[in-house]
Coordinates of C-alpha atoms in Angstrom, one line a residue:
Chain A
M1 CA 173.3 74.0 99.9
D2 CA 171.4 75.2 101.9
G3 CA 168.2 77.1 102.6
T4 CA 165.6 78.5 99.9
I5 CA 165.3 79.7 97.0
G6 CA 162.1 82.4 95.6
S7 CA 160.4 84.8 97.2
K8 CA 158.3 83.2 99.5
G9 CA 161.5 80.7 101.5
L10 CA 159.3 77.5 101.5
V11 CA 161.5 76.0 98.5
K12 CA 164.0 74.0 99.8
K13 CA 167.2 74.6 97.3
T14 CA 167.8 70.6 98.2
E15 CA 165.1 69.9 97.4
L16 CA 164.6 71.7 93.9
V17 CA 167.8 70.0 92.7
R18 CA 166.2 66.5 93.4
I19 CA 163.4 67.1 92.4
I20 CA 165.2 68.8 89.0
T21 CA 167.5 65.0 88.6
D22 CA 164.1 63.0 88.7
A23 CA 162.6 65.8 86.2
L24 CA 165.7 65.3 84.1
I25 CA 166.2 61.5 84.3
S26 CA 163.0 61.5 83.1
L27 CA 163.0 64.0 80.0
G28 CA 165.9 61.2 79.4
F29 CA 169.4 62.9 80.7
N30 CA 170.3 60.2 82.8
G31 CA 174.3 61.9 82.0
I32 CA 173.2 65.4 83.4
A33 CA 171.5 64.1 85.6
A34 CA 173.9 61.9 87.7
D35 CA 176.8 65.4 86.4
L36 CA 174.1 67.4 88.2
E37 CA 173.9 64.7 91.4
N38 CA 178.3 65.4 91.2
Q39 CA 178.0 69.3 91.6
S40 CA 175.7 69.6 93.3
G41 CA 176.4 67.3 96.2
V42 CA 172.7 66.8 96.4
N43 CA 171.6 63.2 95.5
L44 CA 168.0 62.4 93.9
L45 CA 168.6 59.3 96.6
D46 CA 169.9 58.9 100.0
P47 CA 172.8 56.0 99.1
T48 CA 172.1 53.6 102.2
I49 CA 168.2 54.0 101.1
K50 CA 168.8 53.0 97.5
H51 CA 171.0 50.4 98.4
F52 CA 167.9 49.0 101.0
L53 CA 165.2 49.6 98.6
D54 CA 167.7 48.0 95.6
L55 CA 167.5 44.8 98.1
A56 CA 164.2 44.5 98.4
E57 CA 163.4 44.7 94.5
R58 CA 165.7 41.8 95.2
K59 CA 163.8 40.1 98.1
E60 CA 167.5 39.8 100.4
W61 CA 164.8 40.7 102.9
H62 CA 167.8 39.6 105.6
N63 CA 169.9 42.3 104.4
C64 CA 167.3 44.9 104.7
I65 CA 166.8 43.6 108.6
T66 CA 170.5 43.7 108.5
L67 CA 170.8 47.1 107.4
L68 CA 167.7 48.6 109.1
Q69 CA 169.6 47.6 112.1
E70 CA 173.2 48.5 111.1
E71 CA 173.4 51.5 109.5
G72 CA 170.9 53.3 111.4
L73 CA 168.3 54.6 108.7
Q74 CA 166.3 57.0 109.8
V75 CA 162.6 55.6 109.4
R76 CA 159.6 56.9 110.8
D77 CA 158.6 53.8 112.9
E78 CA 161.2 51.2 113.9
K79 CA 159.4 48.2 114.3
V80 CA 156.4 49.2 111.9
A81 CA 159.6 48.7 108.8
R82 CA 160.9 45.5 110.6
F83 CA 156.9 44.1 110.8
L84 CA 157.4 44.5 107.3
L85 CA 160.0 42.8 106.6
L86 CA 159.5 40.2 108.7
E87 CA 156.4 39.5 107.3
Q88 CA 157.7 38.8 103.7
T89 CA 160.5 36.2 105.5
F90 CA 157.3 34.9 107.0
L91 CA 155.6 34.2 103.4
D92 CA 158.4 33.2 101.6
F93 CA 158.9 30.7 104.9
L94 CA 154.9 29.3 103.9
K95 CA 156.1 29.3 99.8
D96 CA 158.8 27.4 100.8
D97 CA 156.7 25.0 102.8
N98 CA 159.3 25.6 106.0
L99 CA 156.0 26.0 108.0
D100 CA 158.8 25.9 111.4
D101 CA 160.7 28.6 110.3
A102 CA 157.1 30.6 109.4
L103 CA 156.0 29.7 113.2
N104 CA 158.9 31.0 114.7
T105 CA 158.8 33.8 113.0
L106 CA 155.7 35.2 113.9
Q107 CA 155.3 33.8 117.6
E108 CA 159.0 34.9 118.5
E109 CA 160.0 38.0 116.2
M110 CA 156.8 39.4 115.0
T111 CA 154.8 39.6 118.0
P112 CA 156.5 40.8 120.6
L113 CA 156.9 44.1 118.1
G114 CA 153.3 45.4 119.3
V115 CA 152.5 46.3 116.6
K116 CA 149.9 46.2 113.0
R117 CA 147.7 44.6 115.5
R118 CA 144.9 43.7 113.0
R119 CA 146.9 42.4 109.7
L120 CA 149.2 40.4 112.6
E121 CA 145.2 38.2 112.9
K122 CA 145.1 37.4 110.2
L123 CA 148.6 36.0 109.0
P124 CA 147.9 32.4 111.4
S125 CA 145.0 31.9 108.8
K126 CA 147.8 31.6 106.1
F127 CA 148.9 28.3 107.5
V128 CA 146.1 27.0 105.9
F129 CA 145.4 29.4 103.1
P130 CA 148.6 30.4 102.5
D131 CA 147.5 31.3 98.3
S132 CA 144.3 33.9 99.8
G133 CA 145.2 38.2 99.9
E134 CA 148.6 37.7 98.1
E135 CA 150.0 41.7 97.8
R136 CA 151.3 42.3 94.7
F137 CA 155.2 42.9 94.4
I138 CA 154.0 46.6 93.5
E139 CA 152.0 47.2 96.5
V140 CA 155.2 46.0 98.8
M141 CA 157.2 48.2 97.4
R142 CA 155.0 50.8 98.0
K143 CA 154.9 50.3 101.8
L144 CA 158.6 49.7 101.8
Q145 CA 158.7 52.9 100.8
K146 CA 156.4 55.0 103.5
V147 CA 158.5 53.4 105.7
F148 CA 161.2 56.1 105.2
P149 CA 160.0 59.7 105.5
P150 CA 158.0 61.6 103.5
A151 CA 160.8 64.1 101.4
A152 CA 163.2 61.1 101.5
I153 CA 162.1 60.2 98.4
V154 CA 161.2 61.6 95.9
P155 CA 158.0 60.0 93.6
E156 CA 158.3 60.2 89.9
G157 CA 157.3 63.2 87.9
R158 CA 157.0 65.3 91.1
L159 CA 158.3 68.8 89.2
V160 CA 155.7 67.9 86.1
R161 CA 152.3 67.4 88.6
L162 CA 153.6 70.6 90.5
L163 CA 153.7 72.4 87.6
E164 CA 150.3 70.9 86.5
E165 CA 148.0 71.5 89.5
S166 CA 149.7 75.6 88.8
L167 CA 148.5 75.1 85.7
Y168 CA 145.3 73.7 86.4
H169 CA 144.8 76.3 89.2
Q170 CA 144.7 79.0 86.8
M171 CA 142.1 77.5 84.4
R172 CA 140.1 77.1 87.7
D173 CA 140.9 81.1 88.7
C174 CA 140.3 81.9 85.1
D175 CA 136.5 83.4 84.8
Y176 CA 134.8 82.7 81.7
H177 CA 137.6 80.4 81.0
N178 CA 137.0 79.1 76.8
A179 CA 140.3 78.9 76.0
P180 CA 142.0 75.4 74.3
D181 CA 144.6 73.7 76.6
T182 CA 147.2 74.3 73.7
D183 CA 146.6 77.9 75.0
M184 CA 147.8 77.4 78.5
S185 CA 152.0 78.2 78.5
L186 CA 154.4 78.2 82.2
C187 CA 156.2 80.8 81.2
F188 CA 153.1 82.8 81.5
D189 CA 149.7 83.1 83.7
H190 CA 146.7 82.5 81.8
C191 CA 143.8 84.8 81.9
C192 CA 141.8 84.9 79.6
W193 CA 138.6 86.3 80.8
K194 CA 136.2 86.7 78.5
S195 CA 138.3 87.7 75.7
K196 CA 137.5 84.1 73.8
I197 CA 134.1 83.9 74.9
P198 CA 132.5 84.2 70.1
S199 CA 131.1 88.0 70.7
K200 CA 132.0 89.2 67.7
A201 CA 129.5 89.0 64.3
V202 CA 131.8 87.0 61.7
Q203 CA 129.7 86.0 58.8
T204 CA 126.0 86.3 58.4
L205 CA 124.7 83.6 56.3
V206 CA 121.7 84.8 53.7
G207 CA 120.0 82.2 52.0
H208 CA 116.8 81.2 53.5
T209 CA 113.7 83.6 52.3
D210 CA 112.0 83.8 55.9
E211 CA 111.9 83.1 59.1
V212 CA 115.4 80.6 60.3
W213 CA 113.6 78.5 62.9
F214 CA 116.7 75.5 63.9
L215 CA 120.0 75.3 63.7
K216 CA 122.4 72.7 64.5
F217 CA 126.5 71.9 63.6
S218 CA 127.2 69.1 62.3
N219 CA 129.1 66.0 65.4
N220 CA 132.8 67.5 63.7
G221 CA 132.1 70.9 63.6
K222 CA 132.8 70.8 59.2
Y223 CA 128.7 72.2 58.4
L224 CA 126.0 73.4 59.4
A225 CA 122.4 72.8 59.0
S226 CA 119.5 75.5 59.2
S227 CA 115.8 75.1 59.1
S228 CA 113.0 77.0 58.3
K229 CA 109.8 79.1 57.6
D230 CA 110.0 78.8 54.5
N231 CA 109.6 75.4 53.8
T232 CA 113.5 73.8 53.0
A233 CA 116.4 73.4 55.2
I234 CA 120.1 74.7 54.5
I235 CA 122.9 72.8 55.2
W236 CA 126.3 74.7 54.9
E237 CA 129.5 73.8 54.8
I238 CA 132.5 75.2 56.2
N239 CA 135.9 76.1 53.7
A240 CA 139.0 74.6 54.1
E241 CA 140.9 78.3 53.6
G242 CA 138.9 81.7 55.5
G243 CA 136.5 79.2 57.5
A244 CA 133.6 81.0 55.6
F245 CA 130.5 78.7 55.2
S246 CA 129.0 78.6 52.0
M247 CA 125.8 76.4 50.6
K248 CA 126.0 73.0 50.1
H249 CA 122.6 71.4 49.5
K250 CA 119.5 73.0 49.9
L251 CA 116.8 70.3 51.0
E252 CA 113.3 71.6 49.3
G253 CA 110.5 68.7 49.6
H254 CA 108.7 70.0 52.5
E255 CA 105.5 71.3 51.9
K256 CA 104.9 73.0 55.3
P257 CA 107.8 75.1 57.8
V258 CA 110.8 72.9 59.2
V259 CA 110.8 73.0 63.1
E260 CA 113.8 70.7 63.0
V261 CA 116.6 69.3 61.4
S262 CA 119.3 66.9 63.4
W263 CA 122.3 65.2 62.7
S264 CA 123.0 61.4 62.0
P265 CA 125.9 60.0 64.7
D266 CA 127.6 59.8 61.7
D267 CA 127.3 63.4 59.9
Q268 CA 126.4 60.7 56.8
Q269 CA 122.7 62.0 56.8
V270 CA 120.5 64.0 58.1
I271 CA 116.3 63.7 58.9
T272 CA 114.3 66.9 58.7
C273 CA 110.1 67.7 60.7
G274 CA 107.8 69.4 59.1
E275 CA 105.2 71.5 61.1
S276 CA 102.3 69.0 61.8
E277 CA 104.0 67.1 58.3
V278 CA 106.2 64.6 57.9
I279 CA 110.0 63.2 58.8
K280 CA 111.8 63.6 55.9
R281 CA 115.7 61.4 56.2
W282 CA 118.6 62.5 53.6
D283 CA 122.0 62.2 52.6
V284 CA 124.2 64.9 53.2
G285 CA 126.7 64.3 50.5
S286 CA 124.3 64.2 47.4
G287 CA 121.8 66.5 49.3
Q288 CA 118.4 64.1 48.4
C289 CA 115.4 63.1 50.3
V290 CA 116.3 59.7 50.8
Q291 CA 113.0 58.7 52.7
T292 CA 109.6 59.2 54.0
C293 CA 108.4 58.4 57.2
G294 CA 105.3 59.1 59.2
R295 CA 101.6 58.5 60.2
D296 CA 98.4 59.3 57.7
D297 CA 96.5 60.5 60.3
V298 CA 98.6 62.8 62.4
G299 CA 101.5 65.4 62.3
S300 CA 105.1 65.7 63.3
I301 CA 106.3 68.2 65.8
S302 CA 110.3 67.0 66.7
C303 CA 112.7 64.1 65.0
G304 CA 115.7 62.6 66.2
W305 CA 117.8 59.8 65.1
L306 CA 118.3 56.5 68.0
H307 CA 121.6 57.0 69.5
D308 CA 123.7 54.2 66.7
G309 CA 121.5 55.6 63.4
S310 CA 119.8 53.0 63.1
G311 CA 116.5 54.7 63.6
I312 CA 114.3 57.4 63.6
I313 CA 111.5 59.2 66.3
G314 CA 109.0 61.4 65.9
A315 CA 107.2 62.9 68.7
M316 CA 103.5 63.0 67.5
A317 CA 101.3 66.0 67.2
D318 CA 98.9 63.0 69.4
R319 CA 101.2 63.0 71.8
R320 CA 103.2 60.0 71.1
I321 CA 106.5 59.3 70.8
Y322 CA 106.7 56.1 66.9
L323 CA 109.9 55.1 66.6
W324 CA 111.5 54.0 62.8
N325 CA 113.9 51.3 61.7
L326 CA 115.7 52.8 58.3
D327 CA 113.4 50.6 56.1
G328 CA 110.2 52.4 57.3
T329 CA 109.2 49.2 59.9
E330 CA 108.2 51.0 62.5
I331 CA 109.2 49.6 65.6
E332 CA 107.1 49.2 69.0
H333 CA 107.1 52.1 71.0
E334 CA 105.1 51.4 74.5
Q335 CA 105.4 55.2 76.1
G336 CA 102.1 56.7 76.8
Q337 CA 100.7 60.1 75.7
R338 CA 102.7 63.4 76.9
G339 CA 101.4 66.1 78.7
Q340 CA 101.5 68.6 76.0
K341 CA 101.7 68.8 72.2
I342 CA 105.0 70.7 71.5
S343 CA 107.4 68.3 72.5
D344 CA 111.3 67.9 71.5
V345 CA 112.1 64.4 71.5
A346 CA 115.7 63.2 71.7
M347 CA 118.4 59.9 72.3
T348 CA 120.7 60.0 75.0
S349 CA 124.6 59.1 72.9
D350 CA 125.3 56.4 75.1
G351 CA 121.3 54.6 73.5
K352 CA 120.1 54.4 77.7
W353 CA 117.4 56.8 77.4
I354 CA 114.5 58.6 75.0
V355 CA 114.1 62.1 76.7
S356 CA 111.3 63.6 76.2
V357 CA 108.3 66.1 78.0
G358 CA 106.1 63.8 80.4
R359 CA 102.8 62.7 81.1
E360 CA 102.5 66.2 82.8
Q361 CA 103.2 69.0 81.3
N362 CA 105.5 70.2 84.2
E363 CA 107.7 67.4 84.0
I364 CA 110.6 65.5 81.3
S365 CA 110.8 61.6 80.9
L366 CA 113.8 59.8 80.8
F367 CA 111.9 56.7 79.2
D368 CA 114.2 53.8 79.1
R369 CA 114.1 51.5 76.1
V370 CA 115.8 48.6 78.1
T371 CA 113.2 48.0 81.5
R372 CA 110.5 49.9 80.1
G373 CA 110.9 52.4 82.7
E374 CA 110.7 55.9 82.6
T375 CA 112.6 58.3 84.9
V376 CA 110.8 62.0 85.7
I377 CA 111.8 65.0 86.0
Q378 CA 109.1 67.9 87.4
V379 CA 110.7 70.9 86.9
E380 CA 108.9 74.6 87.9
G381 CA 106.8 74.7 84.8
M382 CA 105.8 74.1 81.4
V383 CA 108.3 72.3 78.8
T384 CA 109.2 74.5 75.8
S385 CA 112.2 73.2 74.6
F386 CA 115.0 71.1 76.1
S387 CA 118.8 69.8 75.0
L388 CA 121.3 67.3 75.9
S389 CA 125.2 67.3 76.7
R390 CA 127.2 66.1 74.7
D391 CA 128.3 63.7 77.8
D392 CA 124.7 62.6 78.1
K393 CA 125.3 64.3 81.4
Y394 CA 123.2 67.5 81.5
L395 CA 119.9 67.8 80.2
L396 CA 118.9 72.1 80.0
V397 CA 115.1 72.8 80.4
N398 CA 113.7 76.0 78.5
L399 CA 110.4 77.4 80.8
I400 CA 107.6 79.3 79.9
T401 CA 108.5 81.6 82.9
Q402 CA 111.7 83.1 80.8
E403 CA 113.9 80.6 82.8
I404 CA 116.4 77.9 82.0
H405 CA 116.9 75.3 84.3
V406 CA 119.6 72.2 84.3
W407 CA 118.9 68.9 85.9
M408 CA 121.9 66.5 86.5
I409 CA 121.4 63.5 85.1
D410 CA 123.8 60.4 84.8
G411 CA 122.3 57.7 85.9
R412 CA 123.6 56.7 88.9
R413 CA 122.2 59.6 91.0
E414 CA 118.9 60.8 91.4
P415 CA 118.0 63.5 88.6
R416 CA 118.1 67.0 90.6
R417 CA 118.4 70.6 89.5
V418 CA 121.8 71.9 89.3
Y419 CA 121.3 75.4 87.8
K420 CA 119.3 78.1 87.4
F421 CA 119.3 81.1 84.5
S422 CA 117.0 84.2 83.7
G423 CA 117.6 86.9 81.3
H424 CA 116.5 86.6 77.7
K425 CA 113.4 86.8 76.5
R426 CA 110.8 84.5 75.9
S427 CA 106.8 85.2 76.1
R428 CA 105.5 84.2 72.9
F429 CA 107.9 81.6 71.1
V430 CA 109.8 78.2 71.1
I431 CA 113.3 79.6 72.2
R432 CA 116.4 77.7 72.2
S433 CA 119.6 77.1 73.8
C434 CA 122.5 74.8 74.1
F435 CA 125.4 73.4 75.7
G436 CA 128.8 74.7 74.1
G437 CA 132.7 76.2 75.0
Y438 CA 134.9 75.0 76.7
D439 CA 134.3 71.4 78.9
E440 CA 130.4 72.4 77.5
N441 CA 130.6 75.2 80.8
F442 CA 128.7 77.8 78.9
I443 CA 124.7 78.1 77.5
A444 CA 123.6 79.7 75.2
S445 CA 120.1 81.2 74.2
G446 CA 118.6 82.4 71.4
S447 CA 115.9 85.5 72.9
E448 CA 112.7 87.4 71.5
D449 CA 114.4 90.7 71.8
S450 CA 116.7 89.2 69.3
Q451 CA 119.5 89.0 71.0
V452 CA 122.0 85.8 72.0
Y453 CA 122.3 86.0 75.0
I454 CA 125.7 83.6 77.0
W455 CA 125.9 82.2 80.4
H456 CA 128.9 80.7 81.9
T457 CA 127.6 77.6 84.7
D458 CA 129.7 79.0 87.1
F459 CA 127.7 82.4 87.8
E460 CA 124.2 81.8 87.4
R461 CA 123.6 85.5 88.8
G462 CA 123.3 86.8 85.0
P463 CA 125.2 86.5 81.7
C464 CA 128.5 87.2 81.1
C465 CA 127.2 88.4 76.9
V466 CA 125.0 89.9 75.3
L467 CA 125.0 89.6 71.4
P468 CA 123.6 92.4 70.1
G469 CA 122.5 92.2 65.6
H470 CA 120.3 90.2 64.4
G471 CA 116.7 92.0 63.3
G472 CA 114.4 90.1 64.8
A473 CA 113.6 87.4 67.4
V474 CA 116.7 85.1 68.2
N475 CA 114.7 81.4 67.5
C476 CA 118.0 79.5 68.0
V477 CA 121.0 78.8 68.5
S478 CA 123.9 75.9 68.3
W479 CA 127.7 76.1 69.3
N480 CA 130.5 74.0 67.5
P481 CA 131.7 71.3 69.2
T482 CA 135.0 71.0 67.6
D483 CA 135.7 75.1 68.3
I484 CA 135.1 76.4 70.6
H485 CA 135.2 79.7 69.3
M486 CA 132.1 79.3 67.2
L487 CA 128.6 80.5 68.0
A488 CA 125.6 80.4 65.2
S489 CA 122.3 81.8 65.9
A490 CA 118.9 81.7 63.7
S491 CA 116.6 84.9 63.7
D492 CA 113.0 86.2 62.0
D493 CA 115.6 88.2 59.9
R494 CA 115.8 85.1 57.7
T495 CA 119.6 85.8 59.0
I496 CA 121.9 83.7 60.5
R497 CA 124.8 84.6 62.5
I498 CA 128.6 83.0 62.8
W499 CA 130.1 84.4 66.1
G500 CA 133.6 84.3 66.8
L501 CA 136.4 86.2 68.0
D502 CA 136.4 89.8 68.8
L503 CA 140.7 90.4 68.5
E504 CA 141.1 94.3 69.0
Chain B
I1 CA 99.8 102.4 42.4
L2 CA 98.1 104.3 46.3
I3 CA 97.4 101.1 46.8
G4 CA 101.2 99.3 45.5
F5 CA 102.7 102.3 47.7
W6 CA 100.9 100.9 50.8
N7 CA 101.1 97.3 50.8
K8 CA 105.4 98.1 50.3
K9 CA 105.1 99.9 53.6
K10 CA 103.1 96.9 55.7
R11 CA 105.4 95.1 57.1
K12 CA 104.5 91.0 57.1
E13 CA 104.2 90.7 61.3
R14 CA 107.2 88.4 62.1
M15 CA 106.6 84.9 64.6
G16 CA 108.4 82.4 65.3
R17 CA 107.8 79.4 66.2
L18 CA 104.8 79.8 68.5
F19 CA 104.4 77.3 72.0
L20 CA 100.7 77.0 72.6
V21 CA 99.7 76.2 75.2
N22 CA 96.4 73.7 74.8
L23 CA 93.5 73.6 78.1
E24 CA 92.1 70.6 77.9
G25 CA 88.1 71.6 79.1
K26 CA 85.3 74.0 78.5
S27 CA 87.7 77.3 77.6
Y28 CA 88.2 81.4 76.6
S29 CA 88.8 81.8 73.5
C30 CA 91.1 85.1 71.9
R31 CA 87.7 86.6 69.7
H32 CA 89.7 86.7 66.8
C33 CA 91.7 83.4 66.4
K34 CA 90.5 81.7 68.7
T35 CA 93.4 80.6 70.6
S36 CA 92.0 78.6 74.3
I37 CA 92.9 81.6 77.0
A38 CA 91.9 80.7 80.4
L39 CA 89.7 77.9 82.1
C40 CA 86.0 78.5 82.6
D41 CA 87.3 76.7 86.6
D42 CA 90.1 79.4 86.4
V43 CA 86.6 82.5 87.1
V44 CA 87.4 83.8 90.3
S45 CA 85.3 86.2 89.8
K46 CA 82.7 87.9 86.9
S47 CA 81.8 91.4 88.1
F48 CA 84.8 93.4 86.9
Q49 CA 84.3 96.2 83.9
S50 CA 86.2 97.3 81.8
R51 CA 86.4 100.4 79.1
H52 CA 84.2 98.2 77.5
G53 CA 81.9 96.3 79.6
K54 CA 81.9 93.1 81.6
A55 CA 85.1 91.8 82.6
Y56 CA 86.3 88.3 84.4
L57 CA 88.8 88.3 86.5
F58 CA 90.3 84.7 86.5
S59 CA 93.5 82.7 88.6
K60 CA 95.4 81.9 85.3
V61 CA 95.2 82.1 81.7
A62 CA 97.4 80.6 79.2
N63 CA 98.9 81.8 75.6
V64 CA 99.4 85.6 76.7
Y65 CA 102.5 87.8 76.6
A66 CA 102.8 91.2 78.7
G67 CA 103.1 94.4 77.6
K68 CA 105.3 96.7 80.2
K69 CA 104.8 97.4 83.7
E70 CA 102.1 100.2 84.6
D71 CA 101.0 101.9 87.3
R72 CA 97.2 102.4 86.5
M73 CA 94.2 103.9 89.4
M74 CA 91.7 102.2 88.9
M75 CA 88.5 102.1 90.8
T76 CA 89.7 100.1 93.7
G77 CA 93.2 102.2 93.9
M78 CA 96.4 102.5 92.1
H79 CA 97.7 99.0 90.8
T80 CA 100.3 98.1 88.9
V81 CA 99.5 96.5 86.1
V82 CA 100.8 95.1 82.5
D83 CA 98.2 94.6 79.4
I84 CA 98.1 90.9 77.6
Y85 CA 97.5 90.4 74.7
C86 CA 97.3 86.6 72.7
V87 CA 100.6 84.9 71.2
K88 CA 99.2 84.4 68.3
C89 CA 97.9 87.3 66.7
G90 CA 99.1 90.0 68.9
S91 CA 95.4 91.6 70.3
Y92 CA 95.0 93.4 73.5
V93 CA 92.7 90.6 75.8
G94 CA 92.8 92.2 79.4
W95 CA 95.7 92.8 81.6
R96 CA 96.8 90.7 84.5
Y97 CA 98.1 93.3 88.4
E98 CA 101.8 92.6 88.9
F99 CA 101.4 94.9 92.8
A100 CA 98.2 96.0 94.2
F101 CA 98.9 99.5 96.6
E102 CA 95.9 98.9 99.2
K103 CA 95.9 95.4 101.4
N104 CA 93.0 95.1 100.7
Q105 CA 93.2 94.3 96.8
K106 CA 95.9 91.8 97.3
Y107 CA 94.5 88.8 96.7
K108 CA 95.1 90.5 92.5
E109 CA 98.1 90.3 91.9
G110 CA 99.4 87.6 90.2
K111 CA 95.3 86.8 88.3
S112 CA 94.6 88.8 85.3
V113 CA 91.3 89.6 84.1
L114 CA 89.9 89.3 81.0
E115 CA 87.7 91.9 78.7
R116 CA 84.5 90.1 78.0
Y117 CA 84.4 91.7 74.4
K118 CA 87.6 90.0 73.3
V119 CA 87.2 86.1 74.1
C120 CA 84.9 84.0 72.8
G121 CA 82.7 82.6 75.5
P122 CA 83.2 78.2 76.1
D123 CA 79.5 77.8 73.7
G124 CA 81.7 79.9 71.3
N125 CA 79.7 83.0 71.9
N126 CA 80.8 86.2 71.7
Y127 CA 79.7 89.7 73.9
W128 CA 78.8 92.6 71.9
V129 CA 79.3 96.3 73.4
A130 CA 77.0 98.8 72.8
A131 CA 77.5 102.1 71.9
Q132 CA 78.8 103.8 75.6
E133 CA 81.1 106.7 76.6
V134 CA 84.8 105.8 76.7
E135 CA 85.3 105.7 80.8
A136 CA 88.0 108.0 81.9
G137 CA 90.5 106.3 83.0
E138 CA 90.6 101.8 83.8
S139 CA 87.4 100.6 85.3
D140 CA 88.2 97.9 88.3
T141 CA 85.8 95.9 91.2
D142 CA 85.3 93.5 91.9
E143 CA 82.2 92.1 95.2

């Protein structure tokens, strides 16, 4: 079995047979693997090396040394190989309290080899501290395997690893990749280009009687909550078959436009925020209002949940942030006044930070409730709205300058801006954007020109998709967290559009 | 019957949730809806003219949105300007200089002119326009 196979002359036939043999063994086909070795005449592992490794597994170091000398095993550096084996005998002598033999090995056999000086210097201390820095046996075996030339031993699962690398490269090369991992196949090269980005309006939801200002999918992707200038919020539910949405509950009770709806972490409840009014908590199953919280002296601007669903956060018109327990009692919160009235408020899902506009208008503050410390991000303009990624690592900020900035806030390093996007229109209203798609690599945004804009984070230069269709400004978008092919948009034209794949 | 017909025709202005910036300190506001537009501290020059009379040049204004870019011949030369409107009620309040063709007019770029007639002063007083000819073309000037 000489020579290579394949058009590029890079794949040696013997190596191909060996990694297939290893793959067959890992699939459980030991019999077929043995047949392959027999029929091809190519061994997965050279028998002498196999013998050596078997002896090493049984810790028969002296036999290993003998094998090394007599059989003329191909090794990278014979002296290093001897050193490693002698080191193991030295350690064994110490364990048996055989100090004379240990010293003899060290002085007469290991030192003259003239290799691994640093390691050699550490060994005398083992006479005094025999238990310090003991290596695990796996590590010892690994070192011994490295004694042989690289191609002598096939790492376990090598073929699968090569195939995975190839698939991973296909995914990396696929611009605007938005296909689930199950779409990847060994049988053909993957390239979805823009065909897997939701771009067709598959459903229009009618139910609000005035502008729809906000919407958000539930964490489990089965519900969509929307809120409107018509003073109501609506919970929509996806049907099991067909996948179309229908109205589950209309949440009535606010006397002002509802500016925001937020899902509890377990999707059992939502909170709604009336414009300069109160915050109401509702049960999703029954559609009933279970709590109203707010302050007598000042109205609400935005709302959010504590990360564990144990309380509610509200940003109020006096530019302060307040916290309430589910029983309505206020929780003390020390954070100074915000720089502007309109401020979103959110808590990261790990409970680390409360995010809001900072004390100055061009800032976002990340407030740590445990240390009471505030990390401040200076952005290049006033913040009109912001949104967190699901893994809390990224913050998307909408600026008054019509730009969308993405900051990395993963907590272990200083926050820094990583992307800038533009192309959509925002000059009068609060327009919202969100993360979404495969690995949250996409940004979607509403726009005052009635279109939905979508960018991919690898391509800042311009939006990859612009979706017309709405009859008024698109105020808010939400990407389904469990279905990367579903996007929803809310518009001044009183409708909500569900966008899906264009299957033509 | 005619009245009913016109009511049906009149389309309600669609709005969205306004993003308003709060200005702290003495400011000029939109004459119609009283939204604060510019701080007194940001006045650069009070010697500008518009078709309705006096106008002030401001280094920056807030709560306005812009119309389409246009090239206009002003008293001091050709400029690219955008008309600006109050975000809340949409009324015209003035214009912003995007580009000045003459070198010595470059200082205006990025700054905005508010027509005194279209805004309320910091004490709430308005500017009343006497009946006068509408000038051909736009006005301008500076010191």
